[in-house]
Each structure stands twice: as structure tokens, then as C-alpha cells.
mmCIF file of N, CA, C and O in Angstrom:
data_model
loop_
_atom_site.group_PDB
_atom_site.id
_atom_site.type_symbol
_atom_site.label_atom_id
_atom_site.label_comp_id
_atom_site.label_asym_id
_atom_site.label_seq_id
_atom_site.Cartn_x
_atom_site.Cartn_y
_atom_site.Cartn_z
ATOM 1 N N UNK A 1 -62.419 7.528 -1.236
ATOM 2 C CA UNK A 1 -62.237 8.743 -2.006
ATOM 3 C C UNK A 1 -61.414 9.726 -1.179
ATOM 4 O O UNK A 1 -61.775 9.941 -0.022
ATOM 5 N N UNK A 2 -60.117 10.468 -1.774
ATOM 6 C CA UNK A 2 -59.741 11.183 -1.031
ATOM 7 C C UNK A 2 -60.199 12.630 -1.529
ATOM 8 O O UNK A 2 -61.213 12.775 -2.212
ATOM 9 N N UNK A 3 -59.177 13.950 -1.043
ATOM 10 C CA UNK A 3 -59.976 14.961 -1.121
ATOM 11 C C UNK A 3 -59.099 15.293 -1.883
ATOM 12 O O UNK A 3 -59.349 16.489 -2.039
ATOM 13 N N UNK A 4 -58.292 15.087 -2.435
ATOM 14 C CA UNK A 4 -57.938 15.402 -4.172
ATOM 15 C C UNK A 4 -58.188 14.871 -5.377
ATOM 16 O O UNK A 4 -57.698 15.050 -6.493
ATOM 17 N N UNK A 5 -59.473 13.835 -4.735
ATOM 18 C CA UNK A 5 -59.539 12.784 -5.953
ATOM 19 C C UNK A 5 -61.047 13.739 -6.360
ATOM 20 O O UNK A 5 -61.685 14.392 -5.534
ATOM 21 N N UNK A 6 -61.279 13.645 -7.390
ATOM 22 C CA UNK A 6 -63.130 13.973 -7.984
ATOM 23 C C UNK A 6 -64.503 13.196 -7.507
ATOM 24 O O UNK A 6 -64.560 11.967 -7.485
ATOM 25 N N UNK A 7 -65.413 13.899 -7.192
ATOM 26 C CA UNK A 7 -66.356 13.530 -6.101
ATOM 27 C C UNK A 7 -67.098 12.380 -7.023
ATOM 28 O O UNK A 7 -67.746 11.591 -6.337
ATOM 29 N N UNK A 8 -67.131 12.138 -8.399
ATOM 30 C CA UNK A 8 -68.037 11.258 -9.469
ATOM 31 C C UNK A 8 -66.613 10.164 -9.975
ATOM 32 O O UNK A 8 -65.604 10.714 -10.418
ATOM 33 N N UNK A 9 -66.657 8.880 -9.876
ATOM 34 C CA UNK A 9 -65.935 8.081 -10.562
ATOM 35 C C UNK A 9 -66.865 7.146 -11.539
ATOM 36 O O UNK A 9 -67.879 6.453 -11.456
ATOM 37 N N UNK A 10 -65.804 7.592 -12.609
ATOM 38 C CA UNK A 10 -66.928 6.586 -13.926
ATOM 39 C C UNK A 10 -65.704 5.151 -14.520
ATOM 40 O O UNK A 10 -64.568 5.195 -14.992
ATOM 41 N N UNK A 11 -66.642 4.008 -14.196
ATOM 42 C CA UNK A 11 -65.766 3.290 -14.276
ATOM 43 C C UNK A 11 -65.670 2.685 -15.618
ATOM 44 O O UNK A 11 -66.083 3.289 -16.608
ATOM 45 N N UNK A 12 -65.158 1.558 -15.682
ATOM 46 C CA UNK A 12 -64.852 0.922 -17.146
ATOM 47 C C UNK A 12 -66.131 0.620 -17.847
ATOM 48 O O UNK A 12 -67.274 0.251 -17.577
ATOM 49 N N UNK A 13 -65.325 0.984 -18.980
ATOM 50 C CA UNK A 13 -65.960 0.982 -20.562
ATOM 51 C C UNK A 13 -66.060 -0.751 -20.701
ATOM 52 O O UNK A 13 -65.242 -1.658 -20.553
ATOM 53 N N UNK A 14 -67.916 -0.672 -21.166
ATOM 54 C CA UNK A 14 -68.148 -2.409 -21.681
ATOM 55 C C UNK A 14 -68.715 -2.080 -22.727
ATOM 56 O O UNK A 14 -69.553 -1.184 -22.822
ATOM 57 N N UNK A 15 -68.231 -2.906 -23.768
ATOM 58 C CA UNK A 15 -69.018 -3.017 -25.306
ATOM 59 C C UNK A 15 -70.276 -3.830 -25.112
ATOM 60 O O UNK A 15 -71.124 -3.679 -25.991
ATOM 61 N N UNK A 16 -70.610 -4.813 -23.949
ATOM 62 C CA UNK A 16 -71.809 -5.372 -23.902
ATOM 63 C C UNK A 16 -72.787 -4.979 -23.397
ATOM 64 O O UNK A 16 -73.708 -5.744 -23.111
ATOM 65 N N UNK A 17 -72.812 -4.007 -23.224
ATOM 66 C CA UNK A 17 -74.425 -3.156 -22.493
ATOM 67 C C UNK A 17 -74.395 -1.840 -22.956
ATOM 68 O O UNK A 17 -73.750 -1.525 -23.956
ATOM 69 N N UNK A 18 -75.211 -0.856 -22.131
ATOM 70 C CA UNK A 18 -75.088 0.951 -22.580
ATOM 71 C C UNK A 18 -75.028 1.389 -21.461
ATOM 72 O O UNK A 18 -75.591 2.466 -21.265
ATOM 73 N N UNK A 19 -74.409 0.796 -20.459
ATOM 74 C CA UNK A 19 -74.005 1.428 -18.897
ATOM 75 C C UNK A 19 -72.688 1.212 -18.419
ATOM 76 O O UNK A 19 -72.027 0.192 -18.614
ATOM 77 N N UNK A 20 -72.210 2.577 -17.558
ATOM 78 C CA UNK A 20 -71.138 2.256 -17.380
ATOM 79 C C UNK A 20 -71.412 2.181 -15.238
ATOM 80 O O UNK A 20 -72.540 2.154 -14.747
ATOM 81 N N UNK A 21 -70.267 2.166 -14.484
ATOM 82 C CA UNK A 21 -70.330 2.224 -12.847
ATOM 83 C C UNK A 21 -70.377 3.447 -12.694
ATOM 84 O O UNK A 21 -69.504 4.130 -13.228
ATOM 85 N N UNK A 22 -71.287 3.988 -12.012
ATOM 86 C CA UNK A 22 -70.756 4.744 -11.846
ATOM 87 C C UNK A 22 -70.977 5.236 -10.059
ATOM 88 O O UNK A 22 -72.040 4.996 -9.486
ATOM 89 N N UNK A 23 -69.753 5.967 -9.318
ATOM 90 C CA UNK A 23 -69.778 6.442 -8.082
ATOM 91 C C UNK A 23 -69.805 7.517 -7.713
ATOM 92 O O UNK A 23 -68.738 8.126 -7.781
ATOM 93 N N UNK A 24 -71.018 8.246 -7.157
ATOM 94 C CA UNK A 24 -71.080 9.885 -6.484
ATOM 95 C C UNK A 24 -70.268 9.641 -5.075
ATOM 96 O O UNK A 24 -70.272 8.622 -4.384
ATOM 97 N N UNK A 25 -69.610 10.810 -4.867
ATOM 98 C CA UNK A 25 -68.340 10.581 -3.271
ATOM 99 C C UNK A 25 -68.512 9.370 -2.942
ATOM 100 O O UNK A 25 -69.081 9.306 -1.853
ATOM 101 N N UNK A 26 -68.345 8.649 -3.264
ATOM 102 C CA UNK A 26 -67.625 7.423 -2.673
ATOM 103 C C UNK A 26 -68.711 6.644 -2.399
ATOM 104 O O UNK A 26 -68.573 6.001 -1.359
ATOM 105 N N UNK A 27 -69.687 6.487 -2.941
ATOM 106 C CA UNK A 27 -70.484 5.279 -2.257
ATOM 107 C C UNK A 27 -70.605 4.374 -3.936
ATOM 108 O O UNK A 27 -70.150 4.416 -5.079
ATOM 109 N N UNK A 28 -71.588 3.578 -3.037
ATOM 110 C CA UNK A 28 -71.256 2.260 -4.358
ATOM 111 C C UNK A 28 -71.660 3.003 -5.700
ATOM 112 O O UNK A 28 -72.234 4.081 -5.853
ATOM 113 N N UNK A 29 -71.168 2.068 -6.643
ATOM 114 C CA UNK A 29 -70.938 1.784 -7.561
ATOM 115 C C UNK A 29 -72.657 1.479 -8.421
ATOM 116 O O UNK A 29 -73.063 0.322 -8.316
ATOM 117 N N UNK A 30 -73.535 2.438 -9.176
ATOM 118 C CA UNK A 30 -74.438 2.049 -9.780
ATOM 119 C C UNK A 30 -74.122 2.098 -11.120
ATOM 120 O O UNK A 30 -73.200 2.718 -11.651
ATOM 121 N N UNK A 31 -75.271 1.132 -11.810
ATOM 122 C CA UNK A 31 -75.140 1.546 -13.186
ATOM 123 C C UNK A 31 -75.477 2.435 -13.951
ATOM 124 O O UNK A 31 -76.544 2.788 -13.448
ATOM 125 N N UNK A 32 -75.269 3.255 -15.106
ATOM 126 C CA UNK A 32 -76.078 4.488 -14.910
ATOM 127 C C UNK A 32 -75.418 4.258 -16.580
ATOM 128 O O UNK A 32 -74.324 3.902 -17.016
ATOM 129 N N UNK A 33 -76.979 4.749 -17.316
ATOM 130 C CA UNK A 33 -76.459 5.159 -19.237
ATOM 131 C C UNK A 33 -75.941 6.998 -19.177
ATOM 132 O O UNK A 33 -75.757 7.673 -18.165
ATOM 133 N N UNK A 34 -75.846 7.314 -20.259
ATOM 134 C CA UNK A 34 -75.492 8.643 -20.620
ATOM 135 C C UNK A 34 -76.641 9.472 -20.123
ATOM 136 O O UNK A 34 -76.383 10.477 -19.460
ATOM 137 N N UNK A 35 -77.569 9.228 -20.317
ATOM 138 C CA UNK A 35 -78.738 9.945 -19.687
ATOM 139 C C UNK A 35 -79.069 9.968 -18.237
ATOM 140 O O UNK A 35 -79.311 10.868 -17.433
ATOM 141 N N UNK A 36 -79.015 8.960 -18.192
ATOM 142 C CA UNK A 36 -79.390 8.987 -15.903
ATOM 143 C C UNK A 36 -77.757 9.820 -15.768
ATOM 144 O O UNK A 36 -77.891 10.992 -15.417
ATOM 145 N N UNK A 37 -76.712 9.510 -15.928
ATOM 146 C CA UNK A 37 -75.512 10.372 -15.472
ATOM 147 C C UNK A 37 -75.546 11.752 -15.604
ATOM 148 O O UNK A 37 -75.231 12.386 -14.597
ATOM 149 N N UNK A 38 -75.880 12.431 -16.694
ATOM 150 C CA UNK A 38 -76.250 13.517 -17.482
ATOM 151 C C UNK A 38 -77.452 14.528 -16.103
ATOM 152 O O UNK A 38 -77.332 15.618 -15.544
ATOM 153 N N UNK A 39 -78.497 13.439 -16.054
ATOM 154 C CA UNK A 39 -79.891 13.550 -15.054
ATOM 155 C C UNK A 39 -79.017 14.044 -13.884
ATOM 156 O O UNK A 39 -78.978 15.143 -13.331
ATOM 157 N N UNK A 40 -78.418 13.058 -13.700
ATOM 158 C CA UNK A 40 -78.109 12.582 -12.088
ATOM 159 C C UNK A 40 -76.485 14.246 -11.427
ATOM 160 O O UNK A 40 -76.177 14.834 -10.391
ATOM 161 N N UNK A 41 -76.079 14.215 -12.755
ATOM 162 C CA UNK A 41 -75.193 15.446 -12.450
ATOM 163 C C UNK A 41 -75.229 16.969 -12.741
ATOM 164 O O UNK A 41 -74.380 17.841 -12.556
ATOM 165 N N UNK A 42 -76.120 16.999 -13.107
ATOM 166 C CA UNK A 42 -77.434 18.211 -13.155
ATOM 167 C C UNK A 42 -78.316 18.394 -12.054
ATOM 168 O O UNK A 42 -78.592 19.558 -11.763
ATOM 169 N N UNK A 43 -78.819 17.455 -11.376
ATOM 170 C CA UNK A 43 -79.062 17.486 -10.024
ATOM 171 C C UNK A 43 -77.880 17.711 -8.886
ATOM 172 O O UNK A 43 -77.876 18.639 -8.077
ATOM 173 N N UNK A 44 -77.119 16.921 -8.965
ATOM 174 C CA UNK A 44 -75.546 17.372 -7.672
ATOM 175 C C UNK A 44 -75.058 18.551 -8.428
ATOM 176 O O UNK A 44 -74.872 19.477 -7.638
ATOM 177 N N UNK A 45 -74.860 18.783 -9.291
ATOM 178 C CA UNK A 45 -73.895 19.895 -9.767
ATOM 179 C C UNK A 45 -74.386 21.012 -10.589
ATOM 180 O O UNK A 45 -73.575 21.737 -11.166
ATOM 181 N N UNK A 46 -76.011 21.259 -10.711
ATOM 182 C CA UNK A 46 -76.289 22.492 -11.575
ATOM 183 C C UNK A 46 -75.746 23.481 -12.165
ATOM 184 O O UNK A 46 -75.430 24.466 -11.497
ATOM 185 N N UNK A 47 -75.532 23.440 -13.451
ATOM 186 C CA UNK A 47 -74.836 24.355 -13.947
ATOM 187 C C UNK A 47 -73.362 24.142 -14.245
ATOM 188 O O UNK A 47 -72.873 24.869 -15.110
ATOM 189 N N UNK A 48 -72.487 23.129 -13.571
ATOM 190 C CA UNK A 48 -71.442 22.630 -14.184
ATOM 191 C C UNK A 48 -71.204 21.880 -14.990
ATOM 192 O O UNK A 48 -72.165 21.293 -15.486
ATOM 193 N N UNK A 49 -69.871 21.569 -15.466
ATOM 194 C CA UNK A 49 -70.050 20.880 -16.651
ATOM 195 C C UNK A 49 -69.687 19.406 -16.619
ATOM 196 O O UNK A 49 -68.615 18.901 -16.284
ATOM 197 N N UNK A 50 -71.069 18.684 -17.138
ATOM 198 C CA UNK A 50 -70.647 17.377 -16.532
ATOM 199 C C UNK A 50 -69.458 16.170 -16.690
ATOM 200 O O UNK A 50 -69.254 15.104 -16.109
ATOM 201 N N UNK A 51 -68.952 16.723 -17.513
ATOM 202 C CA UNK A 51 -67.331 16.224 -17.775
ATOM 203 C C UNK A 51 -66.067 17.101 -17.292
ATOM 204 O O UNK A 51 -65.118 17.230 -18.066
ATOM 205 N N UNK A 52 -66.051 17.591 -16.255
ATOM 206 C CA UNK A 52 -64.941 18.172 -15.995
ATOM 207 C C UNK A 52 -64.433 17.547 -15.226
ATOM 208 O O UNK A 52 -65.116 16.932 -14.407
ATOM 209 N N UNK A 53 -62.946 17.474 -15.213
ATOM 210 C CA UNK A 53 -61.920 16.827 -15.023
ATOM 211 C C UNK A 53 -62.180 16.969 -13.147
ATOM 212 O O UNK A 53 -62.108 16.109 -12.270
ATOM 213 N N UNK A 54 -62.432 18.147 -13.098
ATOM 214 C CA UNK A 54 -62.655 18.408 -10.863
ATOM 215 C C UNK A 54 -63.597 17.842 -10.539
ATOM 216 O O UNK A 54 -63.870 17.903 -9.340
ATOM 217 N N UNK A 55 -64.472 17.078 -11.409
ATOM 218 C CA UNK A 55 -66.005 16.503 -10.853
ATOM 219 C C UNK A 55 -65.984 14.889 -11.308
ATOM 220 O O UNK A 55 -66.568 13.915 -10.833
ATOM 221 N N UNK A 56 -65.033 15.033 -12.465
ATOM 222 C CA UNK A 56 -65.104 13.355 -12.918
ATOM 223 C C UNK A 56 -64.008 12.692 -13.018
ATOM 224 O O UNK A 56 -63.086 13.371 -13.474
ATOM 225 N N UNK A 57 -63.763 11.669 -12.778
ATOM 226 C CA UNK A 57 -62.627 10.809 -13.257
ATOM 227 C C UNK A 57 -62.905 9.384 -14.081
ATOM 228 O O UNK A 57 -63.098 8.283 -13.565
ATOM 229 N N UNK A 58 -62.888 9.558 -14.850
ATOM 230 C CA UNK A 58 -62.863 8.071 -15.755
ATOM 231 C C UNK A 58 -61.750 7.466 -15.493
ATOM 232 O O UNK A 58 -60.597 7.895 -15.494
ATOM 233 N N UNK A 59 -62.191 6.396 -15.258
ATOM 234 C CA UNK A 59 -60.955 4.777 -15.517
ATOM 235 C C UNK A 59 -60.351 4.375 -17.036
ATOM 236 O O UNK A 59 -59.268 3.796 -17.117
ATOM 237 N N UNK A 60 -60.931 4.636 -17.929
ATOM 238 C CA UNK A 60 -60.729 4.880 -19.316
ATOM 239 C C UNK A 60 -61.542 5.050 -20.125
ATOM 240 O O UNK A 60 -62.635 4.523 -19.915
ATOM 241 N N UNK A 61 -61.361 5.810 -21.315
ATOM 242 C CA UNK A 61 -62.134 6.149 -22.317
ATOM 243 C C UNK A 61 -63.249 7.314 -22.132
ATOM 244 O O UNK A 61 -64.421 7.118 -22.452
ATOM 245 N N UNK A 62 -62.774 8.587 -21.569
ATOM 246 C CA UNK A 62 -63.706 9.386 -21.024
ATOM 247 C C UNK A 62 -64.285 9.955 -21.717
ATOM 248 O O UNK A 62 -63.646 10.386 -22.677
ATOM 249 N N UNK A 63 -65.520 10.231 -21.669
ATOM 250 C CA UNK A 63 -66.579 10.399 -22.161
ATOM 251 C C UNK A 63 -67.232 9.827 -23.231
ATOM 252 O O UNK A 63 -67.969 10.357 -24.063
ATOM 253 N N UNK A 64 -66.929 8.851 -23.130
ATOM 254 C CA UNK A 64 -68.146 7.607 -24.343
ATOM 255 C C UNK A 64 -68.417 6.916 -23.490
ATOM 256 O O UNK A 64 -67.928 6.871 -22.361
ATOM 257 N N UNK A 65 -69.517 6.084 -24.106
ATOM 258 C CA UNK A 65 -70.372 5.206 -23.620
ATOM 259 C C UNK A 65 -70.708 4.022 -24.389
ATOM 260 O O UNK A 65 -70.918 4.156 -25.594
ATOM 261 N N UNK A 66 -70.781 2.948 -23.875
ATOM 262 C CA UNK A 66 -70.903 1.681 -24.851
ATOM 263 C C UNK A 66 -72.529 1.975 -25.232
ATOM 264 O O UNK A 66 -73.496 2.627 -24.838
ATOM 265 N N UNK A 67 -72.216 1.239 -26.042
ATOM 266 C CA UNK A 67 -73.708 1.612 -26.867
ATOM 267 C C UNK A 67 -73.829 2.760 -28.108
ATOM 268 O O UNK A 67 -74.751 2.897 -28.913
ATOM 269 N N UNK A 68 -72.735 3.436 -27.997
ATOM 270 C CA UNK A 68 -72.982 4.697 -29.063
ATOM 271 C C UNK A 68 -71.670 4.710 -29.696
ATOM 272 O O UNK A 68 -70.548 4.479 -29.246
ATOM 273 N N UNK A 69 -72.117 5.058 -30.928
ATOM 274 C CA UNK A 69 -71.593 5.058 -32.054
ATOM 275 C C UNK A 69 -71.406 6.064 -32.732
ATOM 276 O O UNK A 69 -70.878 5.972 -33.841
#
């Protein structure tokens, strides 16, 4: 991770589950649904917004989640 890149990377979109990768600064890669991410960036980031472009970067399809419709 560099220091212009966003501290949360959300990785690729799968139609076969309801989780996507996801990485806080640079460490591995967990799986995480809309809710543990949601959880999980409310805890690191209180009060920001958990889709902003300075905190997140999607690989594609930002902000959906397999599983929802």
C-alpha cells in the first residue's frame, strides 16, 4: 500500500457468495459481507463515510455486494 493509495481495499465482485476481500492498510485480505465491512469501518473510521473514495478503493463495481439485489 502506498501513501496515496486508500487505507481499505475492496476486492472483486463474486456472484457466488455474499462476501467480498477485503484489506485494512495493507494486511491480508479477509472476507467480509456488507455488514462486518459497514461494523468493521465504523470502528477504524467513526463518523466517516464508509464509501469514500480517500478510505476505499474498489477493484470493481463499488459499492455492491454479491448477494443483493
Amino acid at each position: 500500500m502506498s501513501e496515496t493509495e486508500p487505507p481499505v481495499q475492496v476486492g472483486l465482485f463474486g456472484d457466488d457468495h455474499q462476501y467480498r476481500l477485503i484489506s485494512f492498510r495493507g494486511a491480508h485480505h479477509v472476507p467480509m459481507s456488507r455488514r462486518e465491512f459497514e461494523e468493521r469501518m465504523e470502528e477504524d473510521y467513526p463518523g466517516e463515510d464508509h464509501y469514500s473514495p480517500e478510505l476505499v478503493a474498489w477493484l470493481d463495481r463499488p459499492g455492491e455486494w454479491p448477494g443483493e439485489d
